[in-house]
Short mmCIF file of C-alpha atoms and ligand atoms in Angstrom, two decimals:
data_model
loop_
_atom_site.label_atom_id
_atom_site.label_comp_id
_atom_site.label_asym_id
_atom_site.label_seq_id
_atom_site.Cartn_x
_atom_site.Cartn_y
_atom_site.Cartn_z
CA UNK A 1 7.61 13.95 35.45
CA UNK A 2 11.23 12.71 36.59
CA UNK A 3 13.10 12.02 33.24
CA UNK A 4 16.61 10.65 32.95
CA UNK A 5 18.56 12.54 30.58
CA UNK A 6 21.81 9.96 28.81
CA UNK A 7 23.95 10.86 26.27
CA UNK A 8 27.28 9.33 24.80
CA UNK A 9 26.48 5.56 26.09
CA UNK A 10 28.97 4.33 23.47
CA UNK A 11 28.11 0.53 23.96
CA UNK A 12 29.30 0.67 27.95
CA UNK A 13 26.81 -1.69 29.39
CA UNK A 14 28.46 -1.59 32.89
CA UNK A 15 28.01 2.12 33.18
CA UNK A 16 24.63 2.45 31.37
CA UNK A 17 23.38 -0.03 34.25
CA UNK A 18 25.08 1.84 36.88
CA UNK A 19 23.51 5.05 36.06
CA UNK A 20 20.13 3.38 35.74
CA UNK A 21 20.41 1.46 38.95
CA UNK A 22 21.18 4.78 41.03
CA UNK A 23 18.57 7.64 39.58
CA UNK A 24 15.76 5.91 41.29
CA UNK A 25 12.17 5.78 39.77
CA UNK A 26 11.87 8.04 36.52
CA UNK A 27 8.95 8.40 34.40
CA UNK A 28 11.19 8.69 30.97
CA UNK A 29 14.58 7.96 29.27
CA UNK A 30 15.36 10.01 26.83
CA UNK A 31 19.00 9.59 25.38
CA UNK A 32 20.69 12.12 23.33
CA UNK A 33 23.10 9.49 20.83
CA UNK A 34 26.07 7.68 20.33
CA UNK A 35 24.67 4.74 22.08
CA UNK A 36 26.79 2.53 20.14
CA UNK A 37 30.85 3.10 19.43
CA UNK A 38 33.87 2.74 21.34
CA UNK A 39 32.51 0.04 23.89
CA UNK A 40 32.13 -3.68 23.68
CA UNK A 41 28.47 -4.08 24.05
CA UNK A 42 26.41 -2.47 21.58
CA UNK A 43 24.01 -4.44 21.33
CA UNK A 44 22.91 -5.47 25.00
CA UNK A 45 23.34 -1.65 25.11
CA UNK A 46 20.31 -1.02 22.65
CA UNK A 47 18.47 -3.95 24.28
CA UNK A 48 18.75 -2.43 27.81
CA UNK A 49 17.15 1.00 26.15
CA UNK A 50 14.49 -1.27 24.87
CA UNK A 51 13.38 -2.27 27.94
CA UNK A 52 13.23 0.83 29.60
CA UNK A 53 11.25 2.58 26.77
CA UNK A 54 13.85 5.19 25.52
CA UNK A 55 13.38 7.36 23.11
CA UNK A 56 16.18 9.65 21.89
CA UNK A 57 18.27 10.75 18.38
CA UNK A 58 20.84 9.76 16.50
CA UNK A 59 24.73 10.78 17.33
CA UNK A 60 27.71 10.47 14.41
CA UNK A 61 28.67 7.12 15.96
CA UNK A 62 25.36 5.70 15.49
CA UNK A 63 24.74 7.08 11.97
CA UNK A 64 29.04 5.48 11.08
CA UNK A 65 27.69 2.03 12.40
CA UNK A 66 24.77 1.78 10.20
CA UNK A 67 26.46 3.02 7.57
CA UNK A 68 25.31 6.82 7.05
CA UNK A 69 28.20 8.84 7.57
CA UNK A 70 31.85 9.28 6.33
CA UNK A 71 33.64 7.31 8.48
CA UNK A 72 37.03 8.54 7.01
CA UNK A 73 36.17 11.68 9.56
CA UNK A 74 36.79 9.83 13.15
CA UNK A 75 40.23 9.33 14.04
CA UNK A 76 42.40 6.07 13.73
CA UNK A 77 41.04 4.52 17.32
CA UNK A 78 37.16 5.55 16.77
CA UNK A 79 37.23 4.30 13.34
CA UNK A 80 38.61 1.08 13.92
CA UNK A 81 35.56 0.71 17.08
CA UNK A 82 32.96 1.88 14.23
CA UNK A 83 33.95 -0.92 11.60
CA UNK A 84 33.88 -3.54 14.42
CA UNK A 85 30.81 -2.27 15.98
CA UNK A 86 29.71 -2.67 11.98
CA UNK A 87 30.84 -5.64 11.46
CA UNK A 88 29.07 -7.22 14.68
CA UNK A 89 25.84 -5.69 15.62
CA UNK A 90 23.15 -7.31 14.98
CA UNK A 91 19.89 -6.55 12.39
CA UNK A 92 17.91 -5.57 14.70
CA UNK A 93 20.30 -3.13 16.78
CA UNK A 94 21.08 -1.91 13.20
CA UNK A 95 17.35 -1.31 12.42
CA UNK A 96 17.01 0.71 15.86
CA UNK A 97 19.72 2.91 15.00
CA UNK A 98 18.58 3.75 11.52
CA UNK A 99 15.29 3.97 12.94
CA UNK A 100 16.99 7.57 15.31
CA UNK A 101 15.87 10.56 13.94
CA UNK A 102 18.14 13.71 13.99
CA UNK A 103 16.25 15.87 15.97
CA UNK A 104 13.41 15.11 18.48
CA UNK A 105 11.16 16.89 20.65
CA UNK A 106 9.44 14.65 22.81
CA UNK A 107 5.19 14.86 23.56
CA UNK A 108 4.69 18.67 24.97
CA UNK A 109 8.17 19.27 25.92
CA UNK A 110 9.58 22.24 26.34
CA UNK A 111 13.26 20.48 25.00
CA UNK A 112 14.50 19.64 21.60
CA UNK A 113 16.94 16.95 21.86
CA UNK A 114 20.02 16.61 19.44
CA UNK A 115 23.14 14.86 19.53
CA UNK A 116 25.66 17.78 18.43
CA UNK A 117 23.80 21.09 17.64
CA UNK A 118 20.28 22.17 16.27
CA UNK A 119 22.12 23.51 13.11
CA UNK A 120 24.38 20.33 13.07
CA UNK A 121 22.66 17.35 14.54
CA UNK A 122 25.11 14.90 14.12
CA UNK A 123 28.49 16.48 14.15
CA UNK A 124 28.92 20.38 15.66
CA UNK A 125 30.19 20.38 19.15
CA UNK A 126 28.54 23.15 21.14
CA UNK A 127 31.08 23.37 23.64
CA UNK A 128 30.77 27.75 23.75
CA UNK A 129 28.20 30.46 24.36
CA UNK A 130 28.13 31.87 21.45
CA UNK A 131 27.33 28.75 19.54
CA UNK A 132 24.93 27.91 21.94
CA UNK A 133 23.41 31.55 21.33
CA UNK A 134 23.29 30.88 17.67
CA UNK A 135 21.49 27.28 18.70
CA UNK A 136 19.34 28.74 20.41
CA UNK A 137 18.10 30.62 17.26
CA UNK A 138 17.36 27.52 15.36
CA UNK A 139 15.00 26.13 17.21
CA UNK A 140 10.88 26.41 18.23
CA UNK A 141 11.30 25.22 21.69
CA UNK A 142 12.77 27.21 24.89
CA UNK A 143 15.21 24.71 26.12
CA UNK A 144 17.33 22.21 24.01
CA UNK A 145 19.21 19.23 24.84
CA UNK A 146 22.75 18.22 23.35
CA UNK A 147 25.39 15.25 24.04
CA UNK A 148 28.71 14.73 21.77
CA UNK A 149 31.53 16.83 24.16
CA UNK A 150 31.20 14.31 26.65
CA UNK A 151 31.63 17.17 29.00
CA UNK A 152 28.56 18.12 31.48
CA UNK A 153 28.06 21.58 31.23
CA UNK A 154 24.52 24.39 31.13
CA UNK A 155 24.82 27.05 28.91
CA UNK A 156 22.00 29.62 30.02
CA UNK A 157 20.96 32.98 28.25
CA UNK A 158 21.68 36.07 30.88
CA UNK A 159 19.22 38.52 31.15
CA UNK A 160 21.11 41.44 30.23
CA UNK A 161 22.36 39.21 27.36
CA UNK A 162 24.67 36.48 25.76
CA UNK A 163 24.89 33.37 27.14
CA UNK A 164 26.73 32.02 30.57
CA UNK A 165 28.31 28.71 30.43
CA UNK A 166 29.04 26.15 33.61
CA UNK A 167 30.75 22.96 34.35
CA UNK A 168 27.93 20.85 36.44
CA UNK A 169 29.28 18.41 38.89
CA UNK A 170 27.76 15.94 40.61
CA UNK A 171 24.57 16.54 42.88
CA UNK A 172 24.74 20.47 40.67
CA UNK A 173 21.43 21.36 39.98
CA UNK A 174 20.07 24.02 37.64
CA UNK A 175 16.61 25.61 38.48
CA UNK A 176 14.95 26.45 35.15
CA UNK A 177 12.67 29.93 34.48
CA UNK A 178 12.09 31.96 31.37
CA UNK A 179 16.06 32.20 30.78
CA UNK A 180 16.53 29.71 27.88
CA UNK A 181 18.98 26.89 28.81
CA UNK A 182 20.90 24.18 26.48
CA UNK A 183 22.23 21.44 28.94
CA UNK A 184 24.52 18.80 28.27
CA UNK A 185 24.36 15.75 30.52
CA UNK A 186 27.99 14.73 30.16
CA UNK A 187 28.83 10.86 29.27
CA UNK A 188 27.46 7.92 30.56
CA UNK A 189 30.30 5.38 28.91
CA UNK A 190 33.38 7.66 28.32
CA UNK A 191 33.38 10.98 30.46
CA UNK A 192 35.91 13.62 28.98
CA UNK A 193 35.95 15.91 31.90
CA UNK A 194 38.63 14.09 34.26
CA UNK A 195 36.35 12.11 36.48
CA UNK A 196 35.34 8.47 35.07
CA UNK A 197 32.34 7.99 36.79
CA UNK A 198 29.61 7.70 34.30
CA UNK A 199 27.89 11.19 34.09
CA UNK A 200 23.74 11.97 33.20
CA UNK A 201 20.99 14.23 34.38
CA UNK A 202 18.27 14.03 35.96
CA UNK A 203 15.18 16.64 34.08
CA UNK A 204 11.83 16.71 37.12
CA UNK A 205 9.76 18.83 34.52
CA UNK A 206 7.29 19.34 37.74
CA UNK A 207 9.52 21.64 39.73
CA UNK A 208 11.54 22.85 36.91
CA UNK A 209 14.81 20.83 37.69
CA UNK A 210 17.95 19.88 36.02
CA UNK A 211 20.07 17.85 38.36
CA UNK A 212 23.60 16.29 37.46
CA UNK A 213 24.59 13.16 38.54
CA UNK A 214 27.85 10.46 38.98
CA UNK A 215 27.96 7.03 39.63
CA UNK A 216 30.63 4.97 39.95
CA UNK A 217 30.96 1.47 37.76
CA UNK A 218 33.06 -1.55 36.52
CA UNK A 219 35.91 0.43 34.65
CA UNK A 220 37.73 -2.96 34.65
CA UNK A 221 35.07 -4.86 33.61
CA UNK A 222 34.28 -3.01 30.50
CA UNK A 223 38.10 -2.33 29.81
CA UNK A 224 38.12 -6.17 29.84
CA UNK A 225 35.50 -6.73 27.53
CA UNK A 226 36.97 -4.45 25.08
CA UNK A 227 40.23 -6.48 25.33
CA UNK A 228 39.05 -9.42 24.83
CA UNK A 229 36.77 -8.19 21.54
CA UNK A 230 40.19 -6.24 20.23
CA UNK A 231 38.84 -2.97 20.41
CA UNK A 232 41.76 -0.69 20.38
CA UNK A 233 43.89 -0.66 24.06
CA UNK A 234 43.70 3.21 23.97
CA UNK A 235 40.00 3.00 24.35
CA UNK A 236 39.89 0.94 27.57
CA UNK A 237 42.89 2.81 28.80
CA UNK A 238 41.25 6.80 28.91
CA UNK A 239 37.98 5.01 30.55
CA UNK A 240 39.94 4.99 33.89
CA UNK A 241 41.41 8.72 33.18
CA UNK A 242 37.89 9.71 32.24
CA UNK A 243 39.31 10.92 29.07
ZN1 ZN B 301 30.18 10.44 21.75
#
Protein backbone atom coordinates (compact mmCIF):
# COMPACT_ATOMS: atom_id res chain seq x y z
CA UNK A 1 0.00 0.00 0.00
CA UNK A 2 1.47 3.52 -1.17
CA UNK A 3 0.22 6.02 1.55
CA UNK A 4 0.83 9.75 1.51
CA UNK A 5 1.95 10.92 4.74
CA UNK A 6 0.82 15.25 5.31
CA UNK A 7 1.24 17.09 8.18
CA UNK A 8 1.06 20.94 9.05
CA UNK A 9 -1.38 21.84 5.91
CA UNK A 10 -2.34 25.01 7.81
CA UNK A 11 -5.22 26.01 5.34
CA UNK A 12 -2.53 26.31 2.17
CA UNK A 13 -4.71 25.04 -0.58
CA UNK A 14 -2.08 25.83 -3.30
CA UNK A 15 0.48 23.62 -1.69
CA UNK A 16 -1.85 20.85 -0.39
CA UNK A 17 -2.78 20.48 -4.26
CA UNK A 18 0.71 20.61 -5.33
CA UNK A 19 1.80 17.86 -3.17
CA UNK A 20 -1.21 15.80 -4.17
CA UNK A 21 -0.83 16.43 -7.85
CA UNK A 22 2.95 15.16 -7.81
CA UNK A 23 2.97 11.77 -5.43
CA UNK A 24 1.23 9.90 -8.11
CA UNK A 25 -1.40 7.12 -7.32
CA UNK A 26 -1.57 6.32 -3.44
CA UNK A 27 -3.81 3.98 -1.80
CA UNK A 28 -4.23 6.35 1.52
CA UNK A 29 -3.93 9.90 3.01
CA UNK A 30 -3.31 10.00 6.23
CA UNK A 31 -2.55 13.58 7.69
CA UNK A 32 -0.94 14.18 10.93
CA UNK A 33 -2.88 17.93 11.99
CA UNK A 34 -2.95 21.43 11.85
CA UNK A 35 -4.86 21.35 8.68
CA UNK A 36 -6.36 24.55 9.44
CA UNK A 37 -4.31 27.90 10.83
CA UNK A 38 -2.12 30.35 9.40
CA UNK A 39 -3.43 30.05 5.68
CA UNK A 40 -6.38 31.53 3.89
CA UNK A 41 -8.27 28.51 2.93
CA UNK A 42 -9.38 26.38 5.60
CA UNK A 43 -12.09 25.30 4.51
CA UNK A 44 -11.53 24.23 0.73
CA UNK A 45 -8.54 22.75 2.66
CA UNK A 46 -10.81 20.24 4.70
CA UNK A 47 -13.00 19.79 1.59
CA UNK A 48 -10.00 18.72 -0.59
CA UNK A 49 -9.18 15.97 2.39
CA UNK A 50 -12.75 14.99 1.98
CA UNK A 51 -12.47 13.99 -1.28
CA UNK A 52 -9.50 12.10 -1.10
CA UNK A 53 -10.65 10.03 1.96
CA UNK A 54 -8.14 11.22 4.68
CA UNK A 55 -8.04 10.19 7.78
CA UNK A 56 -5.64 11.70 10.34
CA UNK A 57 -5.59 13.57 14.13
CA UNK A 58 -5.97 16.57 15.54
CA UNK A 59 -2.92 19.30 15.83
CA UNK A 60 -3.13 22.50 18.51
CA UNK A 61 -4.26 24.67 15.59
CA UNK A 62 -7.14 22.58 14.85
CA UNK A 63 -8.24 21.97 18.47
CA UNK A 64 -7.70 26.59 18.93
CA UNK A 65 -10.15 26.86 15.86
CA UNK A 66 -12.88 24.83 17.25
CA UNK A 67 -12.48 26.14 20.33
CA UNK A 68 -10.60 23.41 22.59
CA UNK A 69 -7.48 24.85 23.54
CA UNK A 70 -5.99 27.99 25.25
CA UNK A 71 -5.44 30.11 22.63
CA UNK A 72 -3.62 32.70 24.93
CA UNK A 73 -0.54 30.02 24.27
CA UNK A 74 0.25 30.85 20.35
CA UNK A 75 2.03 33.90 19.75
CA UNK A 76 0.62 37.38 18.60
CA UNK A 77 0.65 36.36 14.60
CA UNK A 78 -0.80 32.61 15.11
CA UNK A 79 -3.37 33.84 17.40
CA UNK A 80 -4.69 36.47 15.41
CA UNK A 81 -4.87 33.49 12.18
CA UNK A 82 -6.75 31.16 14.87
CA UNK A 83 -9.58 33.80 15.79
CA UNK A 84 -10.06 34.52 12.04
CA UNK A 85 -9.88 31.01 10.99
CA UNK A 86 -12.72 30.92 14.06
CA UNK A 87 -14.54 33.41 13.10
CA UNK A 88 -14.92 32.10 9.34
CA UNK A 89 -14.94 28.42 8.94
CA UNK A 90 -17.74 26.99 8.32
CA UNK A 91 -20.10 24.24 10.52
CA UNK A 92 -19.22 21.68 8.82
CA UNK A 93 -15.27 22.22 8.60
CA UNK A 94 -15.81 22.92 12.36
CA UNK A 95 -17.61 19.54 12.87
CA UNK A 96 -14.62 17.71 10.95
CA UNK A 97 -12.15 19.13 13.15
CA UNK A 98 -13.86 18.33 16.39
CA UNK A 99 -14.61 15.16 14.90
CA UNK A 100 -10.02 14.50 14.95
CA UNK A 101 -9.13 12.33 17.51
CA UNK A 102 -5.75 12.77 19.37
CA UNK A 103 -4.15 9.78 18.57
CA UNK A 104 -4.83 7.28 15.71
CA UNK A 105 -3.59 4.12 14.51
CA UNK A 106 -4.94 3.35 11.31
CA UNK A 107 -6.51 -0.54 10.26
CA UNK A 108 -3.33 -3.03 10.96
CA UNK A 109 -0.72 -0.47 10.89
CA UNK A 110 2.30 -0.76 12.23
CA UNK A 111 2.19 3.49 12.92
CA UNK A 112 0.50 5.52 15.51
CA UNK A 113 -0.09 8.87 14.21
CA UNK A 114 -0.03 12.09 16.46
CA UNK A 115 0.31 15.60 15.86
CA UNK A 116 3.07 16.56 18.60
CA UNK A 117 4.12 13.50 20.76
CA UNK A 118 2.47 10.19 22.04
CA UNK A 119 2.74 11.66 25.64
CA UNK A 120 1.57 15.14 24.31
CA UNK A 121 -0.66 14.83 21.32
CA UNK A 122 -1.40 18.19 20.71
CA UNK A 123 1.39 20.34 21.92
CA UNK A 124 5.14 18.59 22.69
CA UNK A 125 7.51 19.10 19.88
CA UNK A 126 9.67 16.02 19.42
CA UNK A 127 12.33 17.69 17.71
CA UNK A 128 15.35 15.30 19.84
CA UNK A 129 16.32 11.70 20.40
CA UNK A 130 15.83 11.44 23.59
CA UNK A 131 12.26 12.57 23.51
CA UNK A 132 11.68 10.50 20.75
CA UNK A 133 13.21 7.55 22.96
CA UNK A 134 10.85 8.38 25.70
CA UNK A 135 7.92 8.37 22.75
CA UNK A 136 8.76 5.54 21.80
CA UNK A 137 7.90 4.10 25.29
CA UNK A 138 4.38 5.26 25.22
CA UNK A 139 3.16 3.58 22.64
CA UNK A 140 1.83 -0.28 21.42
CA UNK A 141 2.94 0.08 17.92
CA UNK A 142 6.67 -0.14 16.41
CA UNK A 143 6.72 2.95 14.38
CA UNK A 144 4.92 6.33 15.14
CA UNK A 145 4.15 9.24 13.13
CA UNK A 146 4.43 13.02 14.30
CA UNK A 147 3.95 16.60 12.51
CA UNK A 148 4.08 20.09 14.57
CA UNK A 149 8.16 21.12 13.97
CA UNK A 150 7.46 21.62 10.52
CA UNK A 151 10.88 20.24 10.05
CA UNK A 152 11.29 16.72 8.06
CA UNK A 153 13.38 14.67 9.98
CA UNK A 154 13.58 10.30 11.09
CA UNK A 155 14.52 9.65 14.38
CA UNK A 156 15.51 5.81 14.42
CA UNK A 157 16.50 3.59 17.52
CA UNK A 158 20.37 2.30 16.97
CA UNK A 159 21.04 -1.04 17.70
CA UNK A 160 23.59 -0.66 20.21
CA UNK A 161 21.17 1.97 21.65
CA UNK A 162 19.57 5.53 21.89
CA UNK A 163 18.15 6.98 19.13
CA UNK A 164 19.82 8.64 15.76
CA UNK A 165 18.17 11.62 14.36
CA UNK A 166 18.30 12.93 10.44
CA UNK A 167 17.25 15.81 8.38
CA UNK A 168 15.41 14.05 5.17
CA UNK A 169 15.57 15.96 2.00
CA UNK A 170 13.92 15.55 -0.91
CA UNK A 171 13.92 12.13 -2.92
CA UNK A 172 15.68 10.77 1.00
CA UNK A 173 14.34 7.60 1.64
CA UNK A 174 14.40 5.55 4.83
CA UNK A 175 14.25 1.66 4.52
CA UNK A 176 12.35 0.39 7.57
CA UNK A 177 13.38 -3.13 9.65
CA UNK A 178 12.98 -4.08 13.27
CA UNK A 179 14.80 -0.68 14.38
CA UNK A 180 11.81 1.40 15.61
CA UNK A 181 11.47 4.71 13.68
CA UNK A 182 9.32 8.05 14.49
CA UNK A 183 9.26 10.11 11.15
CA UNK A 184 8.17 13.45 10.64
CA UNK A 185 7.05 14.40 7.14
CA UNK A 186 7.93 18.07 7.36
CA UNK A 187 5.15 20.80 6.23
CA UNK A 188 3.03 20.81 3.45
CA UNK A 189 1.79 24.75 3.90
CA UNK A 190 4.64 26.41 5.94
CA UNK A 191 8.07 24.46 5.84
CA UNK A 192 10.45 25.63 8.75
CA UNK A 193 13.57 24.08 7.46
CA UNK A 194 14.77 26.86 4.84
CA UNK A 195 13.36 25.47 1.67
CA UNK A 196 9.56 26.59 0.86
CA UNK A 197 8.60 23.94 -1.20
CA UNK A 198 5.81 22.14 0.43
CA UNK A 199 7.34 19.03 2.19
CA UNK A 200 5.40 15.22 2.85
CA UNK A 201 6.25 11.57 2.67
CA UNK A 202 5.56 9.06 0.90
CA UNK A 203 4.95 5.46 3.46
CA UNK A 204 4.88 2.04 0.51
CA UNK A 205 4.07 -0.33 3.56
CA UNK A 206 4.82 -3.24 0.79
CA UNK A 207 8.56 -2.75 0.55
CA UNK A 208 9.00 -1.13 3.82
CA UNK A 209 9.56 2.53 2.51
CA UNK A 210 9.59 5.98 3.81
CA UNK A 211 10.37 8.38 1.04
CA UNK A 212 10.54 12.32 1.44
CA UNK A 213 9.35 14.50 -0.97
CA UNK A 214 9.25 18.53 -2.34
CA UNK A 215 7.20 20.16 -4.64
CA UNK A 216 7.20 23.39 -5.65
CA UNK A 217 3.78 25.72 -5.55
CA UNK A 218 2.04 29.18 -5.80
CA UNK A 219 3.91 30.99 -2.84
CA UNK A 220 2.39 34.19 -4.37
CA UNK A 221 -0.79 32.98 -4.78
CA UNK A 222 -1.42 31.93 -1.29
CA UNK A 223 0.60 35.02 0.11
CA UNK A 224 -2.11 36.87 -1.89
CA UNK A 225 -4.95 35.26 -0.54
CA UNK A 226 -3.84 35.84 2.89
CA UNK A 227 -3.55 39.59 2.03
CA UNK A 228 -6.47 40.06 0.80
CA UNK A 229 -8.37 38.06 3.95
CA UNK A 230 -5.96 40.29 6.48
CA UNK A 231 -4.21 37.53 7.85
CA UNK A 232 -1.17 38.95 9.40
CA UNK A 233 1.76 40.17 6.55
CA UNK A 234 4.36 38.16 8.60
CA UNK A 235 2.59 35.01 7.71
CA UNK A 236 2.68 35.36 3.91
CA UNK A 237 6.11 36.85 4.19
CA UNK A 238 8.20 33.51 5.95
CA UNK A 239 6.14 31.28 3.24
CA UNK A 240 8.76 32.41 0.64
CA UNK A 241 11.78 32.01 3.34
CA UNK A 242 10.28 28.66 4.21
CA UNK A 243 10.25 29.84 7.70
ZN1 LIG B 1 1.74 23.42 12.56
Amino acid sequence: MRVAILSDIHSNLQALDAALGSMGTVDAVWHLGDVVGYGPEPDAVVERLREVGAIGVRGNHDDAACGGATIESFNPDARAAVEWTLARITRETRAYLQALPELLVPDRSAFTLVHGSPRDPIWEYLDSPFAAQESLAAIDTPHCLVGHSHVPLAFRQRRRGGMGAAVMGSGDALRLDDRRVILNPGSVGQPRDGNPAASYMVLDTAAGLATWQRVAYDIGATQAAMLTAGLPPRLARRLSFGQ
